[in-house]
Short mmCIF file of C-alpha atoms and ligand atoms in Angstrom, two decimals:
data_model
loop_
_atom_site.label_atom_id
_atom_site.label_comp_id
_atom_site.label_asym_id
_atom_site.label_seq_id
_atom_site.Cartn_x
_atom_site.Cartn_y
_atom_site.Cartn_z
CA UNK A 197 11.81 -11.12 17.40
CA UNK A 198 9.18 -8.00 17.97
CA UNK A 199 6.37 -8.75 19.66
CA UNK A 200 3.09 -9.00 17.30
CA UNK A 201 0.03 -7.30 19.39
CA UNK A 202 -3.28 -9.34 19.26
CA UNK A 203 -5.37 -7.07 21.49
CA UNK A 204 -6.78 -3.39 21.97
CA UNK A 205 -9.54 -1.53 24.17
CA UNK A 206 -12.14 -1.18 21.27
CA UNK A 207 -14.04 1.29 23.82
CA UNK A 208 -11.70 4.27 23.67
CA UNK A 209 -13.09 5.04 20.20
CA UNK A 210 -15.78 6.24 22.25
CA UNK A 211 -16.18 9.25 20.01
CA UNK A 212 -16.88 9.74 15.98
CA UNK A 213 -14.19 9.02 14.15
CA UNK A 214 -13.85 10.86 10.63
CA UNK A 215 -12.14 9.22 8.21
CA UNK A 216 -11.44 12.12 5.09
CA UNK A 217 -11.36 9.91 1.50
CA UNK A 218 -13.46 7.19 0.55
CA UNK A 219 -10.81 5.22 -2.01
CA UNK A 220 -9.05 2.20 -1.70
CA UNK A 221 -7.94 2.15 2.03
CA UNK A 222 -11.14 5.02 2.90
CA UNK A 223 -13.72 2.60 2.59
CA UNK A 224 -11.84 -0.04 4.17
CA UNK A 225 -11.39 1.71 7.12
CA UNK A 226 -14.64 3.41 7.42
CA UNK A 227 -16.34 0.08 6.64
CA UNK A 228 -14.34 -1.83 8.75
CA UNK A 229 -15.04 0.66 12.03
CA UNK A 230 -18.62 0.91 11.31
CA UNK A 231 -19.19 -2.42 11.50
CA UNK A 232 -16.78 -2.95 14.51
CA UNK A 233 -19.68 -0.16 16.42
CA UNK A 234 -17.46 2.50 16.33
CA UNK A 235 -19.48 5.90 15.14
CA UNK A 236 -18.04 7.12 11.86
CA UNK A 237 -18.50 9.75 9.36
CA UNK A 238 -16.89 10.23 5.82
CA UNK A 239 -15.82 13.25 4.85
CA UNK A 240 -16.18 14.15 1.15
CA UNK A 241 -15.28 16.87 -1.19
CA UNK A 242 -18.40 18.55 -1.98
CA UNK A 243 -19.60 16.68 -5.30
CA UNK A 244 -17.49 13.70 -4.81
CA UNK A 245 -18.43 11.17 -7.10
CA UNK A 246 -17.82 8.49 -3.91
CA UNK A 247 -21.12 10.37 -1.97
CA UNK A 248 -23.63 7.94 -3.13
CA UNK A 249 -21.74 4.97 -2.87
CA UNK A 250 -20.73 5.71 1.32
CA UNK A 251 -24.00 6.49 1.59
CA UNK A 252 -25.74 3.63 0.05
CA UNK A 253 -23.16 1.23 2.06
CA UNK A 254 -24.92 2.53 5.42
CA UNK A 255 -22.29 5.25 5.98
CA UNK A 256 -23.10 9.12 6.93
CA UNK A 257 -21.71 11.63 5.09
CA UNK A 258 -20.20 14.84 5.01
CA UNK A 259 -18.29 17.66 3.77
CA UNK A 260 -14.82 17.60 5.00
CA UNK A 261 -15.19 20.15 7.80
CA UNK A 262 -18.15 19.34 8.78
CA UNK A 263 -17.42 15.22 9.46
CA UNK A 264 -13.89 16.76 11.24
CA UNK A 265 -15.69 19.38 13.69
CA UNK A 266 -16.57 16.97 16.51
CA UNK A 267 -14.19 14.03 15.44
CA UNK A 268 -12.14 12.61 17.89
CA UNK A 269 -10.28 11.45 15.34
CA UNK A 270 -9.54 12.21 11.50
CA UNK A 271 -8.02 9.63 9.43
CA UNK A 272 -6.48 11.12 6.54
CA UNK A 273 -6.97 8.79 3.74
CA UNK A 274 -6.35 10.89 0.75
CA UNK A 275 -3.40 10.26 -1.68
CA UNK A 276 -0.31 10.86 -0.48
CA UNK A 277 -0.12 13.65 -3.67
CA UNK A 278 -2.95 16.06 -1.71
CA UNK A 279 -3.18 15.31 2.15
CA UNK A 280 -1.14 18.39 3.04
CA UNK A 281 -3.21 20.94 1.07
CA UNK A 282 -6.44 19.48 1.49
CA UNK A 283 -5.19 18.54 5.93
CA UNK A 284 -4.76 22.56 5.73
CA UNK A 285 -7.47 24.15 3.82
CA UNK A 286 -10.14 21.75 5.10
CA UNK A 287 -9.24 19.86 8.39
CA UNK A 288 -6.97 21.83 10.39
CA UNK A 289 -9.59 24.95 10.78
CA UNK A 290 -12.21 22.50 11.92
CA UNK A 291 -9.82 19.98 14.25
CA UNK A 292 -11.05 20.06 17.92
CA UNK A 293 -8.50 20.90 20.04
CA UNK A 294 -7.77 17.30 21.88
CA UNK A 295 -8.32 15.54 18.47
CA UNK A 296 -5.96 13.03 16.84
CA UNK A 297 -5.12 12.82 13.38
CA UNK A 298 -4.29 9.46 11.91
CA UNK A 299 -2.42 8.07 8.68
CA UNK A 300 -2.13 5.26 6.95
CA UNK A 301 1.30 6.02 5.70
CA UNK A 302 3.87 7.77 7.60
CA UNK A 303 5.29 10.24 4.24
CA UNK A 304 4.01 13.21 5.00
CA UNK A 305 4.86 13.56 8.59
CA UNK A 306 8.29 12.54 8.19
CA UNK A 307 9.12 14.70 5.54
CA UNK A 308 7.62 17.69 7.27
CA UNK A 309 4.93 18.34 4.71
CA UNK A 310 1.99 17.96 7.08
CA UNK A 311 2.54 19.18 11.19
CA UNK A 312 -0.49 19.18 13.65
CA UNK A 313 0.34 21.19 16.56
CA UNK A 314 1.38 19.81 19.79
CA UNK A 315 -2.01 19.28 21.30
CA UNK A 316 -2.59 16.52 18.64
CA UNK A 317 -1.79 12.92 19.20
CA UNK A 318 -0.34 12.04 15.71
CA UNK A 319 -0.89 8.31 15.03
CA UNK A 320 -0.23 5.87 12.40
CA UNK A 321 -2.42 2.47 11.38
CA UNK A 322 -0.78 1.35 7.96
CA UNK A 323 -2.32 -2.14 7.10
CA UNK A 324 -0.04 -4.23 4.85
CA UNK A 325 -2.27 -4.47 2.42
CA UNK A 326 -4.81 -3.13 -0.25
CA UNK A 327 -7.39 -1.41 0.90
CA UNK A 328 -9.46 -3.69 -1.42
CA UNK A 329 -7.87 -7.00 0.28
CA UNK A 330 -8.85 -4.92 4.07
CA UNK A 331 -11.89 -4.90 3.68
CA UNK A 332 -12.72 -8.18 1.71
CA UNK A 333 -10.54 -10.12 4.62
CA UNK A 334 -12.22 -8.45 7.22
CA UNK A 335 -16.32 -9.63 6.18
CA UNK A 336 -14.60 -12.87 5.84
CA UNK A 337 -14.11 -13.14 9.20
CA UNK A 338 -10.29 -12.69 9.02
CA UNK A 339 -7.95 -9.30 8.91
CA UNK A 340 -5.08 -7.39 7.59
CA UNK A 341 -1.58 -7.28 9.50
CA UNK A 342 -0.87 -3.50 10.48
CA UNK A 343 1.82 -1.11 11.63
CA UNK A 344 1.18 1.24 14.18
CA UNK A 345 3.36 4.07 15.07
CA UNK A 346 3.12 7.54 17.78
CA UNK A 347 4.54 10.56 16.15
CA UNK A 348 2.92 12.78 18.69
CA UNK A 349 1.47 12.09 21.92
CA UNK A 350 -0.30 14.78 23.77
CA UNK A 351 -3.40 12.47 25.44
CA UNK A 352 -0.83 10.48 26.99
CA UNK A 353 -2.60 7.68 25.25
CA UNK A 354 -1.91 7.72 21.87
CA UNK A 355 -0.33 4.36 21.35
CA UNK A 356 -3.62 2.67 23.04
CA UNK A 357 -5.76 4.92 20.44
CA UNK A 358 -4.03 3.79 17.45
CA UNK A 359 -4.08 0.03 19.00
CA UNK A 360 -8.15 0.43 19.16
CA UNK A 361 -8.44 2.28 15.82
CA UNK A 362 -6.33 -1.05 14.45
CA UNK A 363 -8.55 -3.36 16.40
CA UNK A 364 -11.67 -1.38 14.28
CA UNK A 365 -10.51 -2.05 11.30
CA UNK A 366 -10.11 -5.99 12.07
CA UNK A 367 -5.51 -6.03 11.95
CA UNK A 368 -5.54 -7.47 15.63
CA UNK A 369 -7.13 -10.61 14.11
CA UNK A 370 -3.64 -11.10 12.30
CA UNK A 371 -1.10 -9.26 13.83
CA UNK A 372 -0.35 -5.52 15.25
CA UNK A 373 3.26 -4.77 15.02
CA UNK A 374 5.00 -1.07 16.32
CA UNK A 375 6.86 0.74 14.73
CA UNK A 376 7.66 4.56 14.18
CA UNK A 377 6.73 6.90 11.26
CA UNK A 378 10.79 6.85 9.91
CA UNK A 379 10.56 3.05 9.89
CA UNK A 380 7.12 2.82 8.02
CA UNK A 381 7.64 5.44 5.68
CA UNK A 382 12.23 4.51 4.73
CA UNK A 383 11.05 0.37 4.56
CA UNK A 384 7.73 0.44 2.52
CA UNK A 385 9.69 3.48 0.00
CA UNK A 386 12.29 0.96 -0.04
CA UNK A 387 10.29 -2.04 -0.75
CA UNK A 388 7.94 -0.82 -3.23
CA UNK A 389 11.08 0.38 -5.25
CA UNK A 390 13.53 -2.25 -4.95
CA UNK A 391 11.44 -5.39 -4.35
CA UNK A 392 7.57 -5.00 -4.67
CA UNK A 393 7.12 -2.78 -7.87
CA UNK A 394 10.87 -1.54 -9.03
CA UNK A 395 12.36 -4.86 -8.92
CA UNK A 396 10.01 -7.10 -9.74
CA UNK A 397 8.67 -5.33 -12.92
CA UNK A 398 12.35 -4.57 -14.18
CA UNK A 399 13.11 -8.16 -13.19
CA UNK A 400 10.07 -9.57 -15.98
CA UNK A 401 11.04 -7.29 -18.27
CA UNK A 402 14.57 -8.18 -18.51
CA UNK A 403 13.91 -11.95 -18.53
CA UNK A 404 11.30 -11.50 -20.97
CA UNK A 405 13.41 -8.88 -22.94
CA UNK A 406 16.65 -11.26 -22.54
CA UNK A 407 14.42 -14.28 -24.74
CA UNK A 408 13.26 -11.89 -27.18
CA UNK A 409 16.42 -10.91 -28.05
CA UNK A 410 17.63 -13.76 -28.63
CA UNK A 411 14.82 -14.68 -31.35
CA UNK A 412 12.31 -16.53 -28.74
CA UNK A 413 8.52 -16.12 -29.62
CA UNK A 414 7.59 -12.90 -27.29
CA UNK A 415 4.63 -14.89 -26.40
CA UNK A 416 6.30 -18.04 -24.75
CA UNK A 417 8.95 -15.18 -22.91
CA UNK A 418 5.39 -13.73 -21.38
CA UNK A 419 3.61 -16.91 -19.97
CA UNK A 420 7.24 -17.94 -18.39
CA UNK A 421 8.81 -14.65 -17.06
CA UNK A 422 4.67 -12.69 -16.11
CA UNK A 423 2.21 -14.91 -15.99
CA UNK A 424 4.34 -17.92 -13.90
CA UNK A 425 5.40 -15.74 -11.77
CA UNK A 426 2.07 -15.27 -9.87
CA UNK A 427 1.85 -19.11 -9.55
CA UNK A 428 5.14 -19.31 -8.03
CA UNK A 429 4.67 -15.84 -5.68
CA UNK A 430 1.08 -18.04 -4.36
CA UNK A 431 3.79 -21.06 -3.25
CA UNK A 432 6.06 -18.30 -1.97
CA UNK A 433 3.18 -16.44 0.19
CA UNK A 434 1.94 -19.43 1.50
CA UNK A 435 4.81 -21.63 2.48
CA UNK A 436 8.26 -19.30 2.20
CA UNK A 437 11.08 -20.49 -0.07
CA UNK A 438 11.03 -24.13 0.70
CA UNK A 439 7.64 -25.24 0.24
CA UNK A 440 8.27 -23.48 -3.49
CA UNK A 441 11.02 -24.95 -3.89
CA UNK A 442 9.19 -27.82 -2.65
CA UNK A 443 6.73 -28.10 -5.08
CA UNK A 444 8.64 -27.19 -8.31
CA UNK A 445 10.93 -30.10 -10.20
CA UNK A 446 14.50 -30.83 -8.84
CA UNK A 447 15.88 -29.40 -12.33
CA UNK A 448 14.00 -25.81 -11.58
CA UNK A 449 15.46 -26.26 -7.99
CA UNK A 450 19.22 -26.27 -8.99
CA UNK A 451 18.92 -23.83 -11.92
CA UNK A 452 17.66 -21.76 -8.75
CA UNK A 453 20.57 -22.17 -6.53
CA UNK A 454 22.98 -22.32 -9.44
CA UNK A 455 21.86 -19.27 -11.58
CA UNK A 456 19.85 -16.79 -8.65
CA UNK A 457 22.88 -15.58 -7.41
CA UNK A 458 24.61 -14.70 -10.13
CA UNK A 459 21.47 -12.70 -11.61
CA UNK A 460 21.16 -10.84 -8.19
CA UNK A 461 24.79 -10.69 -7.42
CA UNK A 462 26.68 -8.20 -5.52
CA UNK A 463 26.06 -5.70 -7.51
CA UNK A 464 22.44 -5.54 -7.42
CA UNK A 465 23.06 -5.17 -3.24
CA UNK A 466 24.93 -2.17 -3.85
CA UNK A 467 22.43 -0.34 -6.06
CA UNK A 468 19.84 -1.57 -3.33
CA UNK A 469 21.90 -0.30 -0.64
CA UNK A 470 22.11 3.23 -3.12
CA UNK A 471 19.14 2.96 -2.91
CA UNK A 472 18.17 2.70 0.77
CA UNK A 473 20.68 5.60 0.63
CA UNK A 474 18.39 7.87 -1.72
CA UNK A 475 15.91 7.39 0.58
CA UNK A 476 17.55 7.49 4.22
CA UNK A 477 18.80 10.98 3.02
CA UNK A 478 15.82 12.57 2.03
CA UNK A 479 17.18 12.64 -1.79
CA UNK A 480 13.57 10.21 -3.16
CA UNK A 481 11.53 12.47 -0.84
CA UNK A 482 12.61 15.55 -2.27
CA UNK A 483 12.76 14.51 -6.15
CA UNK A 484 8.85 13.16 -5.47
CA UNK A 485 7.88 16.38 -4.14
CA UNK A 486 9.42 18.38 -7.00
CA UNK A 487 7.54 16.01 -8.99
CA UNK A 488 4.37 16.69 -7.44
CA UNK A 489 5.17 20.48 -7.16
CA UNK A 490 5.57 20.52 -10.86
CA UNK A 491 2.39 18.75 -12.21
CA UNK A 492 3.61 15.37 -12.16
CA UNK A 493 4.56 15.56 -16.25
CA UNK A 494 7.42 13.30 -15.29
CA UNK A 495 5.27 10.59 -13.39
CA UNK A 496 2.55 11.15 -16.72
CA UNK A 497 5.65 10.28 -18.92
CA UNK A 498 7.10 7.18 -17.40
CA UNK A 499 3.26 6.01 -17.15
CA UNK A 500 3.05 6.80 -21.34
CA UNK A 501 6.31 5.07 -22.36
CA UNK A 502 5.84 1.20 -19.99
CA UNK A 503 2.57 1.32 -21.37
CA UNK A 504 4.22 0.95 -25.16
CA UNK A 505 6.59 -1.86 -24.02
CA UNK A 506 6.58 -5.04 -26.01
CA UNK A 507 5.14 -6.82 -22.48
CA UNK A 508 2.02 -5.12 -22.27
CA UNK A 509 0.97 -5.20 -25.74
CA UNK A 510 1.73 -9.19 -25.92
CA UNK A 511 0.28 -9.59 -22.29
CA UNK A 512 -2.81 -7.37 -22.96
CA UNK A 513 -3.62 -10.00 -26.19
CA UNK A 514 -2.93 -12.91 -23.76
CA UNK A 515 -4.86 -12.41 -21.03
CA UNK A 516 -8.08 -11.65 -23.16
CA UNK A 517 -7.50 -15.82 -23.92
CA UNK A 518 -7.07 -16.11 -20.22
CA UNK A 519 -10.56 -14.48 -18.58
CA UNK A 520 -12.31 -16.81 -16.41
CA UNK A 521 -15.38 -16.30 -18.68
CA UNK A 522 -13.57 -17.87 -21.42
CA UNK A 523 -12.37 -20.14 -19.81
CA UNK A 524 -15.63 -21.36 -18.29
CA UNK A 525 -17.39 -21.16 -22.33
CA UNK A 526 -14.38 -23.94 -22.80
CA UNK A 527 -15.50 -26.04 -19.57
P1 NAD B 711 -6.92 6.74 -3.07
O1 NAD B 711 -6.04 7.10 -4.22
O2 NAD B 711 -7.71 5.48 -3.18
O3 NAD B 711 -7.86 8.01 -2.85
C1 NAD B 711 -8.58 8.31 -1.68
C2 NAD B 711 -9.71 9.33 -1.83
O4 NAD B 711 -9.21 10.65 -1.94
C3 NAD B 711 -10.66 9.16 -2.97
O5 NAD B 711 -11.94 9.01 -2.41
C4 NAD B 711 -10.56 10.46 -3.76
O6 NAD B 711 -11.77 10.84 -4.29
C5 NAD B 711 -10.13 11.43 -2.68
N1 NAD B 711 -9.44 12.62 -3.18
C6 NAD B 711 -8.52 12.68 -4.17
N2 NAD B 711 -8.08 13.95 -4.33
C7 NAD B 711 -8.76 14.70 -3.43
C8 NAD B 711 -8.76 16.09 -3.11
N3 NAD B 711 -7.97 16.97 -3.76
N4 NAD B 711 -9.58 16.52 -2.12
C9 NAD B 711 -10.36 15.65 -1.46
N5 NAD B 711 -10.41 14.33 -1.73
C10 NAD B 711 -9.62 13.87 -2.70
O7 NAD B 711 -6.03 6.69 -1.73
P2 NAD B 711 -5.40 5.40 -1.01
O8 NAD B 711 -4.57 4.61 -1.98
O9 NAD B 711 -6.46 4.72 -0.22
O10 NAD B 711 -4.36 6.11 -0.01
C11 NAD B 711 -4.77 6.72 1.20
C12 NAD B 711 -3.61 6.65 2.20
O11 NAD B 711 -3.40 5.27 2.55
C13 NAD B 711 -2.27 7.15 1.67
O12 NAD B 711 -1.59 7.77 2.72
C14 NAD B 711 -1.56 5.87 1.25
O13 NAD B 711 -0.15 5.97 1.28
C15 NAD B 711 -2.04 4.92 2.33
N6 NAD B 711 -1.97 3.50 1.99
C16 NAD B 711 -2.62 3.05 0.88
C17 NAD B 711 -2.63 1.69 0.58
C18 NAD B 711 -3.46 1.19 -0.57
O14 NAD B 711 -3.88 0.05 -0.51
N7 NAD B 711 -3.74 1.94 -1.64
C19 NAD B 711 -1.96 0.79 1.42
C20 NAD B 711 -1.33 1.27 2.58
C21 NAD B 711 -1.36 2.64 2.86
MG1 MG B 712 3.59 -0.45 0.98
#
C-alpha cells in the first residue's frame, strides 16, 4: 500500500505565490492559500471578466506578469487548451530565476508542450476533485485528497514545496499521495475516458438506448439507467461495493453478479487495455493536440451531435419536474 502523507511545513511558502487563472480549480487554490496565510496574488488577463469577483473575495490582483515577477511560485491554472502559449508569452519573461512553476495536471509537461528551464523546480498538486468541491470542502473544515509529483528539482526541495503548497490548499486534511507527472497525467486520461466520463455516459446510453428499442417508454429507460444511477454511485462512494450491494434487494444483487459480467466481459478489457495503449504511446496526446491545433471543430462537433440524443431531450423535460423548488411548492 503507498503511504498517504498527512503533514507539510506550511512556512516554506514564505514567499507570494501567483496562481495564473481564476476558474474552477484557480479560485480554489488561491482561496484556499489565502486563507491558510500564505501571500497570494491572481494573475488575470487584462479585462478578465473574473477581476471583480477575486477582488471582491479579498484577493489582490494582477496582470499576468506582473502577479509572476516576484512569485516564488506560479500555479498555472489555465485550461489545459492554453497554458503553453499563455506559460510563454506571459509567465516565462517575468519568472524569477529560483521560481517554481506548479500544475494541477501533469499534460503538458509530459507531452513536452510546456518546459521551464533547469533552474525551475517543476511541481505538481492535482486535487481529486472539482475545483468547486476544493474549495466548498475546505470552509467546511474538511479537504480534497491530492497528488503530488517532482518533474524538476533544482532547490533541492521541491517535493517539500509541493507538500506545503498541498497543505495550503487544505489536501493534507484527507490524504497526500506521490506520484510522478507520467502516472498523473496516463491514469486520470485513462479514467476520465474509460470509467469516469467515456464509460459511464456510453454505459447510460446503451442501457437506456437498449429499452427504447425494444418499445419501453424513453421516460421510464431515463429515471432507471440516469437518474438511479447517482443514488447508487452515493452507496458506492460511501461504503464500496458491499454496502451497495448491501442496501439494494437480494433480486438486484444476483441480477448483479449474474448479468455484470457478461455486459463488461472480456472484451470490454481489451478495448480498455487499447485503450491504456492509445494513451501509454502518445497516440490520445497527439490526436488532442491536432485537435486543439486545428480549432477544436471536431471537439465543437461531438459537443453538437450528444446534445441531440434522445437522453438529453427526455432528461432535460425530467429534471425541470425534479428541481428542489418544485419539489418544496409540493411539500
Ligand atoms: P478553467 O477552465 O476553469 O479556466 C481557468 C481560467 O483560465 C479562467 O479564469 C479563464 O478565464 C482563464 N483563461 C482561459 N483562457 C485564457 C487565456 N487564453 N489567457 C488567460 N487566461 C485564460 O480551468 P480548470 O478546469 O480550473 O483547469 C485548470 C488546471 O487544473 C488544468 O490543468 C486542469 O487539467 C487542472 N484540473 C482541473 C480540475 C477541475 O476541477 N476542473 C481538476 C483537476 C485538475
Ligand atoms: Mg481527473
Amino acid at each position: 500500500m503507498a503511504t498517504i502523507l498527512r503533514d507539510g511545513d506550511l512556512s516554506l511558502l514564505d514567499g507570494t505565490v501567483a496562481v495564473v487563472g481564476y476558474g474552477s480549480q484557480g479560485h480554489a487554490h488561491a482561496l484556499n492559500l489565502h486563507d491558510s496565510g500564505v501571500k497570494v496574488v491572481v494573475g488575470l488577463r487584462e479585462g478578465s471578466s473574473s477581476w471583480g469577483d477575486a477582488e471582491a473575495a479579498g484577493l489582490a490582483v494582477a496582470s499576468i506578469p506582473d502577479a509572476v515577477r516576484d512569485a516564488q511560485l506560479v500555479s498555472l491554472l489555465l485550461p489545459d487548451q492554453v497554458q503553453p502559449q499563455v506559460f510563454t508569452e506571459h509567465v516565462e519573461p517575468d519568472l524569477g530565476e529560483n521560481a517554481a512553476v506548479l500544475f494541477a495536471h501533469g499534460f503538458n509537461v509530459l507531452y513536452g508542450r510546456i518546459a521551464p528551464a533547469a533552474g525551475h523546480d517543476v511541481i505538481m498538486v492535482a486535487p481529486k476533485g472539482p475545483g468547486h468541491v476544493v474549495r466548498r470542502l475546505f470552509t467546511e473544515g474538511f479537504g480534497t485528497p491530492a497528488l503530488i509529483a517532482v518533474e524538476q528539482d533544482a532547490s533541492g526541495r521541491a517535493r517539500d514545496l509541493a507538500l506545503a503548497y498541498a497543505v495550503g490548499i487544505g489536501a493534507a486534511r484527507a490524504g497526500i499521495l506521490e506520484t510522478t507527472f507520467k502516472e498523473e497525467t496516463e491514469t486520470d486520461l485513462f479514467g476520465e475516458q474509460a470509467v469516469l466520463c467515456g464509460g459511464t455516459t456510453e454505459l447510460i446510453r446503451a442501457g437506456f438506448e437498449t429499452l427504447v428499442a425494444a418499445g419501453y417508454q424513453p421516460e421510464i429507460a431515463y429515471y432507471e439507467c440516469l437518474h438511479e444511477l447517482k443514488l447508487i454511485v452515493d452507496l458506492l462512494w460511501e461504503g464500496g461495493f458491499k454496502h451497495m450491494r448491501w442496501s439494494i434487494s437480494d433480486t438486484a444483487e444476483f441480477g448483479d453478479y449474474v448479468s455484470g459480467p457478461r455486459v463488461i466481459d472480456s472484451h470490454v478489457r481489451e478495448r480498455m487495455q487499447a485503450v491504456l495503449d492509445d494513451i501509454r504511446s502518445g497516440e490520445f496526446a497527439k490526436l488532442w493536440i491536432a485537435e486543439m491545433d486545428s480549432g477544436e471543430a471536431g471537439l465543437r462537433g461531438h459537443r453538437a451531435e450528444a446534445a441531440n440524443q434522445l437522453i438529453e431531450t427526455v432528461g432535460e423535460e425530467l429534471r425541470s419536474l425534479m428541481r428542489r423548488e418544485d419539489a418544496s411548492a409540493v411539500g
